[in-house]
PDB file of C-alpha atoms and ligand atoms in Angstrom:
ATOM      1  CA  ASN A   1       3.665 -10.313  -8.501  1.00 49.00           C
ATOM      2  CA  GLU A   2       7.161 -11.800  -8.376  1.00 59.00           C
ATOM      3  CA  GLU A   3       7.563 -15.503  -7.917  1.00 84.00           C
ATOM      4  CA  ILE A   4       6.774 -16.669  -4.402  1.00 96.00           C
ATOM      5  CA  HIS A   5       9.531 -18.700  -2.699  1.00 98.00           C
ATOM      6  CA  GLU A   6       8.536 -22.383  -2.486  1.00 97.00           C
ATOM      7  CA  ALA A   7       8.991 -22.406   1.305  1.00 98.00           C
ATOM      8  CA  LEU A   8       6.053 -19.966   1.494  1.00 98.00           C
ATOM      9  CA  ALA A   9       3.624 -22.418  -0.163  1.00 97.00           C
ATOM     10  CA  PRO A  10       1.677 -22.966   3.114  1.00 98.00           C
ATOM     11  CA  ILE A  11       0.935 -19.204   3.301  1.00 98.00           C
ATOM     12  CA  SER A  12       1.073 -18.246  -0.390  1.00 97.00           C
ATOM     13  CA  TRP A  13      -2.581 -17.121  -0.072  1.00 98.00           C
ATOM     14  CA  LEU A  14      -1.361 -14.018   1.845  1.00 98.00           C
ATOM     15  CA  SER A  15       0.686 -12.681  -1.040  1.00 98.00           C
ATOM     16  CA  GLY A  16      -0.251  -9.274  -2.394  1.00 98.00           C
ATOM     17  CA  ARG A  17      -1.954  -6.044  -1.369  1.00 98.00           C
ATOM     18  CA  TRP A  18      -5.004  -5.861   0.848  1.00 98.00           C
ATOM     19  CA  VAL A  19      -7.261  -2.915   1.672  1.00 98.00           C
ATOM     20  CA  THR A  20      -9.801  -2.764   4.497  1.00 98.00           C
ATOM     21  CA  GLU A  21     -13.434  -3.150   3.656  1.00 97.00           C
ATOM     22  CA  ASP A  22     -14.133  -2.741   7.364  1.00 96.00           C
ATOM     23  CA  GLY A  23     -11.640  -1.845  10.135  1.00 98.00           C
ATOM     24  CA  LYS A  24     -12.883  -1.665  13.711  1.00 98.00           C
ATOM     25  CA  GLY A  25     -10.909  -0.756  16.806  1.00 98.00           C
ATOM     26  CA  HIS A  26     -11.950  -1.327  20.375  1.00 98.00           C
ATOM     27  CA  TYR A  27     -10.446  -1.759  23.820  1.00 98.00           C
ATOM     28  CA  PRO A  28     -11.800  -1.577  27.376  1.00 98.00           C
ATOM     29  CA  THR A  29     -10.042   1.796  27.887  1.00 98.00           C
ATOM     30  CA  LEU A  30     -10.974   3.303  24.482  1.00 97.00           C
ATOM     31  CA  LYS A  31     -14.026   4.516  22.623  1.00 98.00           C
ATOM     32  CA  ASP A  32     -14.788   2.288  19.630  1.00 98.00           C
ATOM     33  CA  PHE A  33     -13.247   3.637  16.428  1.00 98.00           C
ATOM     34  CA  GLN A  34     -12.980   2.833  12.716  1.00 98.00           C
ATOM     35  CA  TYR A  35      -9.877   2.833  10.576  1.00 98.00           C
ATOM     36  CA  HIS A  36      -8.693   2.324   7.038  1.00 98.00           C
ATOM     37  CA  GLU A  37      -5.635   0.146   6.433  1.00 98.00           C
ATOM     38  CA  GLU A  38      -3.499  -1.186   3.591  1.00 98.00           C
ATOM     39  CA  LEU A  39      -1.362  -4.302   3.995  1.00 98.00           C
ATOM     40  CA  GLU A  40       1.342  -5.647   1.697  1.00 98.00           C
ATOM     41  CA  PHE A  41       2.875  -9.111   1.831  1.00 98.00           C
ATOM     42  CA  ILE A  42       5.494  -9.206  -0.915  1.00 98.00           C
ATOM     43  CA  CYS A  43       8.049 -11.950  -1.629  1.00 98.00           C
ATOM     44  CA  ILE A  44      11.179 -10.834  -3.485  1.00 97.00           C
ATOM     45  CA  GLY A  45      12.631 -14.331  -3.737  1.00 96.00           C
ATOM     46  CA  GLN A  46      13.558 -15.041  -0.112  1.00 97.00           C
ATOM     47  CA  PRO A  47      11.628 -17.464   2.157  1.00 97.00           C
ATOM     48  CA  MET A  48       9.731 -14.583   3.747  1.00 98.00           C
ATOM     49  CA  PHE A  49       7.179 -11.890   2.990  1.00 98.00           C
ATOM     50  CA  ASN A  50       8.283  -8.294   3.253  1.00 98.00           C
ATOM     51  CA  TYR A  51       5.459  -6.645   5.172  1.00 98.00           C
ATOM     52  CA  ILE A  52       4.047  -3.110   5.200  1.00 98.00           C
ATOM     53  CA  SER A  53       0.942  -1.880   7.004  1.00 98.00           C
ATOM     54  CA  THR A  54      -0.308   1.690   6.990  1.00 98.00           C
ATOM     55  CA  SER A  55      -3.516   2.641   8.768  1.00 98.00           C
ATOM     56  CA  ARG A  56      -5.353   5.921   8.376  1.00 98.00           C
ATOM     57  CA  HIS A  57      -8.240   7.808   9.886  1.00 97.00           C
ATOM     58  CA  PRO A  58     -11.245   6.843   7.724  1.00 95.00           C
ATOM     59  CA  GLU A  59     -12.379  10.446   7.130  1.00 96.00           C
ATOM     60  CA  THR A  60      -9.340  12.711   7.451  1.00 97.00           C
ATOM     61  CA  LYS A  61      -7.024  10.042   5.919  1.00 97.00           C
ATOM     62  CA  LYS A  62      -4.366  11.067   8.453  1.00 98.00           C
ATOM     63  CA  PRO A  63      -1.816   8.271   9.003  1.00 98.00           C
ATOM     64  CA  MET A  64      -2.254   6.393  12.273  1.00 97.00           C
ATOM     65  CA  HIS A  65      -0.544   3.125  13.209  1.00 98.00           C
ATOM     66  CA  GLN A  66       2.190   1.846  10.884  1.00 98.00           C
ATOM     67  CA  GLU A  67       4.113  -1.424  10.817  1.00 98.00           C
ATOM     68  CA  ARG A  68       7.122  -2.540   8.771  1.00 98.00           C
ATOM     69  CA  GLY A  69       8.632  -5.983   8.977  1.00 98.00           C
ATOM     70  CA  PHE A  70       9.155  -9.509   7.776  1.00 99.00           C
ATOM     71  CA  LEU A  71       7.005 -12.612   8.028  1.00 98.00           C
ATOM     72  CA  ARG A  72       9.508 -15.485   7.972  1.00 98.00           C
ATOM     73  CA  ILE A  73       8.769 -19.177   7.585  1.00 98.00           C
ATOM     74  CA  ASN A  74      11.065 -21.920   8.816  1.00 98.00           C
ATOM     75  CA  PRO A  75      11.470 -23.698   5.432  1.00 97.00           C
ATOM     76  CA  GLY A  76       9.860 -27.124   5.298  1.00 96.00           C
ATOM     77  CA  THR A  77       7.714 -26.428   8.388  1.00 98.00           C
ATOM     78  CA  HIS A  78       4.587 -24.431   9.193  1.00 98.00           C
ATOM     79  CA  ASP A  79       6.420 -22.374  11.817  1.00 98.00           C
ATOM     80  CA  LEU A  80       6.388 -18.601  11.464  1.00 98.00           C
ATOM     81  CA  ALA A  81       8.189 -15.619  12.934  1.00 98.00           C
ATOM     82  CA  PHE A  82       6.766 -12.124  12.373  1.00 99.00           C
ATOM     83  CA  LEU A  83       9.329  -9.386  13.076  1.00 98.00           C
ATOM     84  CA  ILE A  84       7.881  -5.893  13.194  1.00 98.00           C
ATOM     85  CA  SER A  85       8.836  -2.346  13.927  1.00 98.00           C
ATOM     86  CA  HIS A  86       5.873  -0.118  14.864  1.00 98.00           C
ATOM     87  CA  ASN A  87       5.929   3.631  14.291  1.00 97.00           C
ATOM     88  CA  PHE A  88       4.814   4.400  17.847  1.00 96.00           C
ATOM     89  CA  GLY A  89       8.085   3.245  19.389  1.00 96.00           C
ATOM     90  CA  LEU A  90       7.706  -0.514  19.708  1.00 97.00           C
ATOM     91  CA  THR A  91       9.345  -3.547  18.190  1.00 98.00           C
ATOM     92  CA  SER A  92       7.842  -7.003  18.405  1.00 98.00           C
ATOM     93  CA  LEU A  93       8.648 -10.589  17.559  1.00 98.00           C
ATOM     94  CA  GLU A  94       5.591 -12.796  17.133  1.00 98.00           C
ATOM     95  CA  GLU A  95       5.884 -16.544  16.733  1.00 98.00           C
ATOM     96  CA  GLY A  96       3.352 -19.155  15.753  1.00 98.00           C
ATOM     97  CA  ALA A  97       2.230 -21.368  12.914  1.00 98.00           C
ATOM     98  CA  CYS A  98      -0.046 -21.607   9.931  1.00 98.00           C
ATOM     99  CA  ASP A  99      -2.704 -24.161   9.155  1.00 98.00           C
ATOM    100  CA  PRO A 100      -2.564 -24.571   5.359  1.00 96.00           C
ATOM    101  CA  GLU A 101      -5.940 -26.383   5.199  1.00 96.00           C
ATOM    102  CA  LYS A 102      -7.843 -23.725   7.150  1.00 97.00           C
ATOM    103  CA  LYS A 103      -5.722 -20.973   5.560  1.00 98.00           C
ATOM    104  CA  GLU A 104      -5.165 -19.534   9.000  1.00 98.00           C
ATOM    105  CA  ILE A 105      -2.204 -18.093  10.944  1.00 98.00           C
ATOM    106  CA  LYS A 106      -1.993 -17.715  14.717  1.00 98.00           C
ATOM    107  CA  LEU A 107       0.817 -15.727  16.318  1.00 98.00           C
ATOM    108  CA  VAL A 108       1.713 -14.720  19.869  1.00 98.00           C
ATOM    109  CA  THR A 109       4.424 -12.246  20.896  1.00 98.00           C
ATOM    110  CA  ALA A 110       7.646 -13.848  22.062  1.00 98.00           C
ATOM    111  CA  ASN A 111       9.153 -10.443  22.696  1.00 97.00           C
ATOM    112  CA  VAL A 112       8.083  -6.782  22.828  1.00 98.00           C
ATOM    113  CA  SER A 113      10.420  -3.857  23.423  1.00 97.00           C
ATOM    114  CA  ARG A 114       9.723  -0.163  23.598  1.00 97.00           C
ATOM    115  CA  ALA A 115      11.588   3.103  23.259  1.00 97.00           C
ATOM    116  CA  SER A 116      12.306   4.752  26.613  1.00 96.00           C
ATOM    117  CA  PHE A 117      10.144   7.784  25.756  1.00 96.00           C
ATOM    118  CA  SER A 118       7.164   6.016  24.176  1.00 91.00           C
ATOM    119  CA  LYS A 119       3.759   6.798  25.682  1.00 91.00           C
ATOM    120  CA  PRO A 120       2.220   4.598  28.384  1.00 94.00           C
ATOM    121  CA  PRO A 121       0.523   2.175  28.860  1.00 96.00           C
ATOM    122  CA  TYR A 122       3.138  -0.509  28.186  1.00 96.00           C
ATOM    123  CA  VAL A 123       2.166  -3.243  25.753  1.00 97.00           C
ATOM    124  CA  LYS A 124       2.999  -6.514  27.494  1.00 97.00           C
ATOM    125  CA  ASN A 125       2.031  -8.860  24.704  1.00 97.00           C
ATOM    126  CA  PHE A 126      -0.383  -9.355  21.848  1.00 98.00           C
ATOM    127  CA  LYS A 127      -1.888 -12.109  19.744  1.00 98.00           C
ATOM    128  CA  ARG A 128      -2.710 -11.914  16.066  1.00 98.00           C
ATOM    129  CA  GLU A 129      -4.918 -14.163  13.929  1.00 98.00           C
ATOM    130  CA  LEU A 130      -5.055 -13.963  10.134  1.00 98.00           C
ATOM    131  CA  ARG A 131      -7.579 -16.012   8.230  1.00 98.00           C
ATOM    132  CA  LEU A 132      -8.560 -16.210   4.565  1.00 98.00           C
ATOM    133  CA  LEU A 133     -12.378 -16.116   4.453  1.00 98.00           C
ATOM    134  CA  GLN A 134     -12.601 -16.138   0.636  1.00 97.00           C
ATOM    135  CA  PRO A 135      -9.809 -16.156  -1.976  1.00 95.00           C
ATOM    136  CA  ASP A 136     -10.044 -12.326  -2.019  1.00 97.00           C
ATOM    137  CA  THR A 137     -11.104 -11.716   1.599  1.00 98.00           C
ATOM    138  CA  LEU A 138      -8.834 -11.665   4.636  1.00 98.00           C
ATOM    139  CA  GLU A 139      -9.746 -11.276   8.303  1.00 98.00           C
ATOM    140  CA  VAL A 140      -7.248 -10.075  10.919  1.00 98.00           C
ATOM    141  CA  ILE A 141      -7.956  -9.968  14.663  1.00 98.00           C
ATOM    142  CA  LEU A 142      -5.545  -8.557  17.234  1.00 98.00           C
ATOM    143  CA  TYR A 143      -5.732  -8.945  21.013  1.00 98.00           C
ATOM    144  CA  MET A 144      -3.353  -7.171  23.368  1.00 98.00           C
ATOM    145  CA  GLU A 145      -2.441  -6.940  27.025  1.00 98.00           C
ATOM    146  CA  THR A 146      -1.070  -3.766  28.596  1.00 98.00           C
ATOM    147  CA  ASP A 147       0.107  -3.111  32.124  1.00 96.00           C
ATOM    148  CA  ASN A 148      -3.414  -1.730  32.811  1.00 96.00           C
ATOM    149  CA  THR A 149      -5.631  -4.099  30.851  1.00 98.00           C
ATOM    150  CA  PRO A 150      -5.746  -7.895  30.510  1.00 98.00           C
ATOM    151  CA  LEU A 151      -5.650  -9.526  27.076  1.00 98.00           C
ATOM    152  CA  SER A 152      -8.570  -7.937  25.144  1.00 98.00           C
ATOM    153  CA  GLU A 153      -9.501  -7.435  21.536  1.00 98.00           C
ATOM    154  CA  HIS A 154      -8.044  -4.244  20.006  1.00 98.00           C
ATOM    155  CA  LEU A 155      -8.660  -4.702  16.267  1.00 98.00           C
ATOM    156  CA  THR A 156     -10.946  -6.639  13.936  1.00 98.00           C
ATOM    157  CA  ALA A 157     -10.605  -5.976  10.227  1.00 98.00           C
ATOM    158  CA  ILE A 158     -11.796  -7.414   6.931  1.00 98.00           C
ATOM    159  CA  TYR A 159      -9.642  -6.738   3.863  1.00 98.00           C
ATOM    160  CA  LYS A 160     -10.187  -7.191   0.127  1.00 98.00           C
ATOM    161  CA  LYS A 161      -7.340  -8.120  -2.211  1.00 98.00           C
ATOM    162  CA  VAL A 162      -6.527  -5.300  -4.626  1.00 97.00           C
TER     163      VAL A 162
HETATM  164  C1  LIG B 201      -4.522   2.820  21.435  1.00 71.27           C
HETATM  165  C2  LIG B 201      -1.294  -0.715  20.949  1.00 71.27           C
HETATM  166  C3  LIG B 201      -2.517  -1.263  16.326  1.00 71.27           C
HETATM  167  C4  LIG B 201      -5.418   2.538  16.699  1.00 71.27           C
HETATM  168  C5  LIG B 201      -3.562   1.867  21.708  1.00 71.27           C
HETATM  169  C6  LIG B 201      -2.963   1.667  23.007  1.00 71.27           C
HETATM  170  C7  LIG B 201      -2.046   0.701  22.857  1.00 71.27           C
HETATM  171  C8  LIG B 201      -2.076   0.265  21.484  1.00 71.27           C
HETATM  172  C9  LIG B 201      -1.148   0.152  23.950  1.00 71.27           C
HETATM  173  C10 LIG B 201      -3.322   2.413  24.289  1.00 71.27           C
HETATM  174  C11 LIG B 201      -4.382   1.613  25.010  1.00 71.27           C
HETATM  175  C12 LIG B 201      -4.802   2.218  26.322  1.00 71.27           C
HETATM  176  O1  LIG B 201      -4.709   3.443  26.470  1.00 71.27           O
HETATM  177  O2  LIG B 201      -5.241   1.435  27.198  1.00 71.27           O
HETATM  178  C13 LIG B 201      -1.375  -1.187  19.662  1.00 71.27           C
HETATM  179  C14 LIG B 201      -0.610  -2.311  19.160  1.00 71.27           C
HETATM  180  C15 LIG B 201      -0.963  -2.467  17.842  1.00 71.27           C
HETATM  181  C16 LIG B 201      -1.934  -1.439  17.555  1.00 71.27           C
HETATM  182  C17 LIG B 201       0.376  -3.137  19.960  1.00 71.27           C
HETATM  183  C18 LIG B 201      -0.496  -3.447  16.820  1.00 71.27           C
HETATM  184  C19 LIG B 201       0.180  -4.541  17.119  1.00 71.27           C
HETATM  185  C20 LIG B 201      -3.390  -0.267  16.004  1.00 71.27           C
HETATM  186  C21 LIG B 201      -3.910  -0.019  14.674  1.00 71.27           C
HETATM  187  C22 LIG B 201      -4.722   1.030  14.779  1.00 71.27           C
HETATM  188  C23 LIG B 201      -4.718   1.475  16.178  1.00 71.27           C
HETATM  189  C24 LIG B 201      -3.581  -0.811  13.405  1.00 71.27           C
HETATM  190  C25 LIG B 201      -5.466   1.606  13.624  1.00 71.27           C
HETATM  191  C26 LIG B 201      -5.750   2.846  13.473  1.00 71.27           C
HETATM  192  C27 LIG B 201      -5.422   2.937  18.006  1.00 71.27           C
HETATM  193  C28 LIG B 201      -6.147   4.098  18.506  1.00 71.27           C
HETATM  194  C29 LIG B 201      -5.891   4.182  19.866  1.00 71.27           C
HETATM  195  C30 LIG B 201      -5.014   3.061  20.187  1.00 71.27           C
HETATM  196  C31 LIG B 201      -7.011   5.039  17.669  1.00 71.27           C
HETATM  197  C32 LIG B 201      -6.371   5.251  20.835  1.00 71.27           C
HETATM  198  C33 LIG B 201      -5.289   6.293  20.827  1.00 71.27           C
HETATM  199  C34 LIG B 201      -5.426   7.344  21.852  1.00 71.27           C
HETATM  200  O3  LIG B 201      -6.398   7.371  22.599  1.00 71.27           O
HETATM  201  O4  LIG B 201      -4.457   8.143  21.917  1.00 71.27           O
HETATM  202  N1  LIG B 201      -3.017   0.996  20.801  1.00 71.27           N
HETATM  203  N2  LIG B 201      -2.162  -0.695  18.673  1.00 71.27           N
HETATM  204  N3  LIG B 201      -3.896   0.646  16.884  1.00 71.27           N
HETATM  205  N4  LIG B 201      -4.762   2.346  19.036  1.00 71.27           N
HETATM  206 FE1  LIG B 201      -3.544   0.761  18.878  1.00 71.27          FE
END
């Protein structure tokens, strides 16, 4: 790994590549499902992680949801901004903070926008929690609200560092 920018010290534990040990999807309107996902948080010298997520169907390995973006820290603070473009026609800005003692990050969307022709329902907002359970084990939970469904859990995943 390249050197991690000093401003990222409060979230340096996220650095690297992570692969799901267990990825579960759920939502009031959906049948429960499983998925496989790889995450990358890579610092190339700036006070941010470059972020890549690619999820796949666990059996067919067909690509599913993808995210590309940047997890920025306001240097000298614990404040975070997560800017993401999603392959299904959405962009989002999440804001929040990290707790360096608990090794935990909590983010809430400040803004979501969608392409005019993306499929309904509309995502109104979502919340994301990332938490280091062990030095090599990460948990991510995502809740979302659509125009049909109040804020409900959509994803719960456990990743191992690779
Ligand atoms: C369905 C949003 C991440 C898999 C949906 C729906 C929305 C949504 C709005 C439709 C819900 C409904 O019909 O009521 C999001 C957002 C995500 C995200 C905002 C990230 C911020 C993921 C990831 C996966 C995934 C990482 C992993 C594979 C699915 C599946 C469905 C679904 C399988 C059902 C699709 C269908 O029935 O056509 N998601 N999703 N989502 N999502 Fe996600």
